[in-house]
PDB file of C-alpha atoms in Angstrom:
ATOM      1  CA  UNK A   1       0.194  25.022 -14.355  1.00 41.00           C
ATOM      2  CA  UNK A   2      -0.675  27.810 -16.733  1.00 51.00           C
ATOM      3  CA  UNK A   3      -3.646  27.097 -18.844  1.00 56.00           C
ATOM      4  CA  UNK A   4      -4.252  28.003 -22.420  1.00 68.00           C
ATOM      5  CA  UNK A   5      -6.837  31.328 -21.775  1.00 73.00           C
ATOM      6  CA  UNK A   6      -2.971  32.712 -20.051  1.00 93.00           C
ATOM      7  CA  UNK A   7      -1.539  32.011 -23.017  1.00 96.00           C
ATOM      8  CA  UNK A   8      -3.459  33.370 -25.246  1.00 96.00           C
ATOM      9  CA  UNK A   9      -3.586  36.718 -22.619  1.00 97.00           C
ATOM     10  CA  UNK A  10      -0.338  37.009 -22.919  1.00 97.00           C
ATOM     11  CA  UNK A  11      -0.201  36.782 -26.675  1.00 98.00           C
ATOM     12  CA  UNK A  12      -3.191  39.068 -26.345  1.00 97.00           C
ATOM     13  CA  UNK A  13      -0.768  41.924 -24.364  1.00 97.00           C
ATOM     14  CA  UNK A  14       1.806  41.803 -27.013  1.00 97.00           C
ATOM     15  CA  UNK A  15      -0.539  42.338 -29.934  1.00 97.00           C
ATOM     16  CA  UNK A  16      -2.047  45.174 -28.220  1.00 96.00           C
ATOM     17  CA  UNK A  17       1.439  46.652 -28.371  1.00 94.00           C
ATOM     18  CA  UNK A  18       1.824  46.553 -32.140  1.00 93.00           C
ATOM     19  CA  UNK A  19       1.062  49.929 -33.718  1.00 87.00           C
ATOM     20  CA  UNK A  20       2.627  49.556 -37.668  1.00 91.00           C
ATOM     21  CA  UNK A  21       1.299  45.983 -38.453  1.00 95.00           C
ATOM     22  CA  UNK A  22      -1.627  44.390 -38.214  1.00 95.00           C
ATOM     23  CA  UNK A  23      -1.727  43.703 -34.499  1.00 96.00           C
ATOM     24  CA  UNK A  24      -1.124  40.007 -34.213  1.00 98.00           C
ATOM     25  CA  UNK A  25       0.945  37.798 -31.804  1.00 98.00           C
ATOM     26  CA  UNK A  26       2.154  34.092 -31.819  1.00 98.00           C
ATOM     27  CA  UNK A  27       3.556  32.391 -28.687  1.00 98.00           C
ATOM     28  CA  UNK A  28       5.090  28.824 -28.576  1.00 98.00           C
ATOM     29  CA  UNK A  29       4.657  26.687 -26.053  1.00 98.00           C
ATOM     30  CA  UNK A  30       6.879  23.968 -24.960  1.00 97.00           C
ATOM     31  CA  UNK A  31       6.816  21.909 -21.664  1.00 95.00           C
ATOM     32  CA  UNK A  32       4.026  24.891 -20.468  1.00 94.00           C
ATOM     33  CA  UNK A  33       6.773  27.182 -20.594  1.00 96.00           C
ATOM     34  CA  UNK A  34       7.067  30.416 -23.679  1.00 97.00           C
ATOM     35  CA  UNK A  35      10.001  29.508 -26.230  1.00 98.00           C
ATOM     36  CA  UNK A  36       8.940  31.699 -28.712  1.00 98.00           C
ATOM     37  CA  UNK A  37       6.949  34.742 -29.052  1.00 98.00           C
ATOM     38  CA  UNK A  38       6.875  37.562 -32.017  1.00 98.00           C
ATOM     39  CA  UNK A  39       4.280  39.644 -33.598  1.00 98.00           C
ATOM     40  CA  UNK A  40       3.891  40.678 -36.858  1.00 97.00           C
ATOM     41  CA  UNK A  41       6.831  42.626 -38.549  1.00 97.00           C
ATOM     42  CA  UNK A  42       6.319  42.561 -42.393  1.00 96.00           C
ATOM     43  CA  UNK A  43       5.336  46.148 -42.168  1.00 94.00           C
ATOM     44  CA  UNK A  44       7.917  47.145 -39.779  1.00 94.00           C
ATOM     45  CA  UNK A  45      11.051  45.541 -41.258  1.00 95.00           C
ATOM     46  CA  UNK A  46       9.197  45.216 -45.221  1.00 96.00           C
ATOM     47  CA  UNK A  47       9.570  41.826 -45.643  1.00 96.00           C
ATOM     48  CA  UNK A  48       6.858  39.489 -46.974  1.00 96.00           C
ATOM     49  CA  UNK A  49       6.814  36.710 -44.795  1.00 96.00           C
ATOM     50  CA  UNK A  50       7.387  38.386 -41.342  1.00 97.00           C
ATOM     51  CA  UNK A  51       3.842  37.087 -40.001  1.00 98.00           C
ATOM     52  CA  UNK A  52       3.840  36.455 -36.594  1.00 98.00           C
ATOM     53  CA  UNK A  53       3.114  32.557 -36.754  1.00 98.00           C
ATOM     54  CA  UNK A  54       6.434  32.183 -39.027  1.00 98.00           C
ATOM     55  CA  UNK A  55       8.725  34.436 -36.728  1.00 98.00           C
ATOM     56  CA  UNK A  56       7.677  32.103 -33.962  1.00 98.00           C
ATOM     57  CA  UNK A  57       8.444  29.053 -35.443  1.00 98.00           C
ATOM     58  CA  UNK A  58      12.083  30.394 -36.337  1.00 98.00           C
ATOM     59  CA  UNK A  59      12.533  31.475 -33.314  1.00 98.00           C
ATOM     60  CA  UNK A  60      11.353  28.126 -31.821  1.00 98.00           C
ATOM     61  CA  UNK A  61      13.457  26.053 -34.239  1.00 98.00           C
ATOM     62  CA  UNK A  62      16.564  27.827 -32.697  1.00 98.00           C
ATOM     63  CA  UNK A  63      15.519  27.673 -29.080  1.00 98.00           C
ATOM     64  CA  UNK A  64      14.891  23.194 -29.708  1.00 98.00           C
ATOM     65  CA  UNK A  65      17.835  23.147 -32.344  1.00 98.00           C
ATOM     66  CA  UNK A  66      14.999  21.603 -33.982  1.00 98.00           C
ATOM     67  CA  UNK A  67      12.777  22.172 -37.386  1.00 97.00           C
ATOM     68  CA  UNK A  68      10.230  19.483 -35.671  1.00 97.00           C
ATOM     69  CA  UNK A  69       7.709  20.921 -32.932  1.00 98.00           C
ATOM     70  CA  UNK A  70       6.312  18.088 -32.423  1.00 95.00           C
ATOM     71  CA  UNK A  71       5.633  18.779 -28.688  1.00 95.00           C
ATOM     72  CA  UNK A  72       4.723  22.394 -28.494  1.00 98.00           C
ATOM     73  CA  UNK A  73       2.017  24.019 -28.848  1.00 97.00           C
ATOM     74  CA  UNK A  74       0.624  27.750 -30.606  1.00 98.00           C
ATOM     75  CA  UNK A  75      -1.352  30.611 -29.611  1.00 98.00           C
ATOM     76  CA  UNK A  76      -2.524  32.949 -31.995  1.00 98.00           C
ATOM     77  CA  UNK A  77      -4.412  35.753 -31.864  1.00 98.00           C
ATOM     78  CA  UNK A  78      -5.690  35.776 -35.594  1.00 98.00           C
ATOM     79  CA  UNK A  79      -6.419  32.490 -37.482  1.00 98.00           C
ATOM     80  CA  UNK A  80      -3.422  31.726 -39.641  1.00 98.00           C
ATOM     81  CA  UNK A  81      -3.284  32.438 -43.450  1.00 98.00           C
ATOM     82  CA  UNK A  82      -2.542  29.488 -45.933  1.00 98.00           C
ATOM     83  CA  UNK A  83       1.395  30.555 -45.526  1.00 98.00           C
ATOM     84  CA  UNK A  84       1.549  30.677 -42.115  1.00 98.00           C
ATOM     85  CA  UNK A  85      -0.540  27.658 -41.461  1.00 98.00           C
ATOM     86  CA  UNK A  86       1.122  25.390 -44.132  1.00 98.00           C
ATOM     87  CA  UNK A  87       4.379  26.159 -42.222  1.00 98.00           C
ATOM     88  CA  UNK A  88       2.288  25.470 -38.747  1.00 98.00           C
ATOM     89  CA  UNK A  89       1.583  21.982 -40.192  1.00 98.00           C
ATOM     90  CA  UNK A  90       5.178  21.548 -41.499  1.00 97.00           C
ATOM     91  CA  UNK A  91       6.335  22.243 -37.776  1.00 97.00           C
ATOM     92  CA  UNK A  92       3.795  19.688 -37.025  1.00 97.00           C
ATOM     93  CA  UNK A  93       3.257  21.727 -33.484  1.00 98.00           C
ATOM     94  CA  UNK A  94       0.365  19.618 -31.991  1.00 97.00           C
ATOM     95  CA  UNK A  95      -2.186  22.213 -31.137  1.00 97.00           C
ATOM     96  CA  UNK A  96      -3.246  25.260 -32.425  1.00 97.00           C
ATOM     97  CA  UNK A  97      -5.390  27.550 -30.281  1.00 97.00           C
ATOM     98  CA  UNK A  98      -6.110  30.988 -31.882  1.00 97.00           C
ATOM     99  CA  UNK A  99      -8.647  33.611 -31.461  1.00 97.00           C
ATOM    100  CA  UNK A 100     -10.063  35.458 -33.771  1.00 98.00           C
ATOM    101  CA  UNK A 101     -11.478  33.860 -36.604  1.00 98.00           C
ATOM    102  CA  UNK A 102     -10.340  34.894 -40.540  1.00 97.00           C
ATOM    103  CA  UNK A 103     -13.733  34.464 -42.980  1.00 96.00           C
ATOM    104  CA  UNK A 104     -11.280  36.907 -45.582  1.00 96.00           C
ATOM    105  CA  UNK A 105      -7.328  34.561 -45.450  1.00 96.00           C
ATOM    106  CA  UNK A 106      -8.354  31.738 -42.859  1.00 97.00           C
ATOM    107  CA  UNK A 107      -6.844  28.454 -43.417  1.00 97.00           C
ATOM    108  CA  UNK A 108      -7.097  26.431 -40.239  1.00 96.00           C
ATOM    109  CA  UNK A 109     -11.233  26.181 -39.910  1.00 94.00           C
ATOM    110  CA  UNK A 110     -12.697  29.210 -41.815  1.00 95.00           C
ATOM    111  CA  UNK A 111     -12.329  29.601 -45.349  1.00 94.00           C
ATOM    112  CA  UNK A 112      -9.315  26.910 -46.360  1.00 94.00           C
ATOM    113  CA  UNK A 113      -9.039  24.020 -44.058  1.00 93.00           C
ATOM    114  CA  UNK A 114      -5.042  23.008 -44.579  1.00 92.00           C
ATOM    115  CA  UNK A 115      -5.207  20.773 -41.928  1.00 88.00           C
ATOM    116  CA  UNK A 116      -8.168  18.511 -43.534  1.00 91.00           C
ATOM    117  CA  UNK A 117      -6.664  18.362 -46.375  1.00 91.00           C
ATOM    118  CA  UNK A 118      -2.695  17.718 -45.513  1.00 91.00           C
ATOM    119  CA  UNK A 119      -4.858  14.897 -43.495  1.00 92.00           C
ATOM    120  CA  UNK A 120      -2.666  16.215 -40.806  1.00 93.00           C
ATOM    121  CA  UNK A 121      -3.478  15.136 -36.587  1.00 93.00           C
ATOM    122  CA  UNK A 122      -2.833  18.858 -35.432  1.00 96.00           C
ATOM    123  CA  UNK A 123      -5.673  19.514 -33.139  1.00 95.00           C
ATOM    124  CA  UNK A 124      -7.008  23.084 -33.397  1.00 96.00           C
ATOM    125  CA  UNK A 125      -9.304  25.275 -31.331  1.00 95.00           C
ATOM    126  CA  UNK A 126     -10.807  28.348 -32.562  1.00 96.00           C
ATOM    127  CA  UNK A 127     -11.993  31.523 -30.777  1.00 96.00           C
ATOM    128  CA  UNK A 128     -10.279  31.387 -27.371  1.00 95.00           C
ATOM    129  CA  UNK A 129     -10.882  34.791 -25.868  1.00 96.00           C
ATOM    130  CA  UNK A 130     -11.989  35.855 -29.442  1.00 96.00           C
ATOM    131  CA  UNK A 131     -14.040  39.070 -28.526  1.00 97.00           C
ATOM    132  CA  UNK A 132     -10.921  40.746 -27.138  1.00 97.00           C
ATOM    133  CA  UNK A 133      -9.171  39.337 -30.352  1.00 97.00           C
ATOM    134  CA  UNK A 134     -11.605  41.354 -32.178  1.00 97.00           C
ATOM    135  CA  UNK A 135     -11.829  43.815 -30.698  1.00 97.00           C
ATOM    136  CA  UNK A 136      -7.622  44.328 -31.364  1.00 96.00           C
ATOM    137  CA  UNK A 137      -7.916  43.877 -34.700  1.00 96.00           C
ATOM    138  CA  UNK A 138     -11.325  46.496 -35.103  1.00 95.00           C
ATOM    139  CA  UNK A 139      -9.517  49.068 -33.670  1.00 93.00           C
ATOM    140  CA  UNK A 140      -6.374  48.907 -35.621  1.00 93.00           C
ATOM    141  CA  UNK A 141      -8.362  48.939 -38.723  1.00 90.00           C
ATOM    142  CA  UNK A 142     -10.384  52.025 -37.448  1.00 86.00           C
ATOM    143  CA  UNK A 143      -7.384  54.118 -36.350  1.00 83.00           C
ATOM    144  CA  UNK A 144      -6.101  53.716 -39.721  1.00 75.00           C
ATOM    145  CA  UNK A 145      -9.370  55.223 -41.660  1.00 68.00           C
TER     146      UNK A 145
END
């Protein structure tokens, strides 16, 4: 059985890969098996709304012919904005793990807590492997000064 820390490595490898965005990576979990994995394109492809987290869930809702993820599960490598988390909820996945944590655009634990108030049961776990998380993000924003 794969456990969450390989998850989250693997959405750690693909956001490592991103070189236009900001380097974040969402994978879906169903079953313990990937249905759904994207990184951020809004950059790439100039479209507002291309975060990760909501890329994912498309792509998920195809895979399960399905707008309800009822049984799967996220990983994330940066904690979700108020979009992308609002559409988390509206997936109603049932766990949330991400890593690094967002004190500027967080909305699952940092600065907005959706989930608390949607009164939703999504379970969430913050800063899995969040020092390599950080690390991602610190050099992206250092390469581009």
């Amino acid at each position: 059985m794969i456990m969450s820390n390989d998850f989250m490595q693997i959405a750690i490898d693909e956001a490592k890969k991103v070189k236009i965005d900001i380097p974040v990576c969402a994978v879906i979990v169903k079953d313990n098996k990937i249905i759904s994995k994207e990184i951020n394109k809004k950059e790439l492809l100039n479209k507002t709304t291309y975060h990760a987290e909501i890329l994912a869930i498309n792509k998920a809702n195809e895979v399960l012919n399905s707008w309800r993820l009822e049984d799967c599960d996220m990983y994330v490598t940066l904690e979700p904005c108020p979009m992308c988390m609002w559409a988390i909820l509206n997936s109603r996945i049932k766990r949330l793990y991400f890593g690094s944590y967002d004190f500027k655009y967080g909305a699952a634990q940092s600065v907005l807590k959706l989930p608390q108030i949607a009164k939703s049961k999504i379970e969430i776990y913050g800063g899995i492997k969040e020092k390599e998380c950080n690390k991602i993000l610190k050099n992206y924003f250092e390469e581009l000064r």
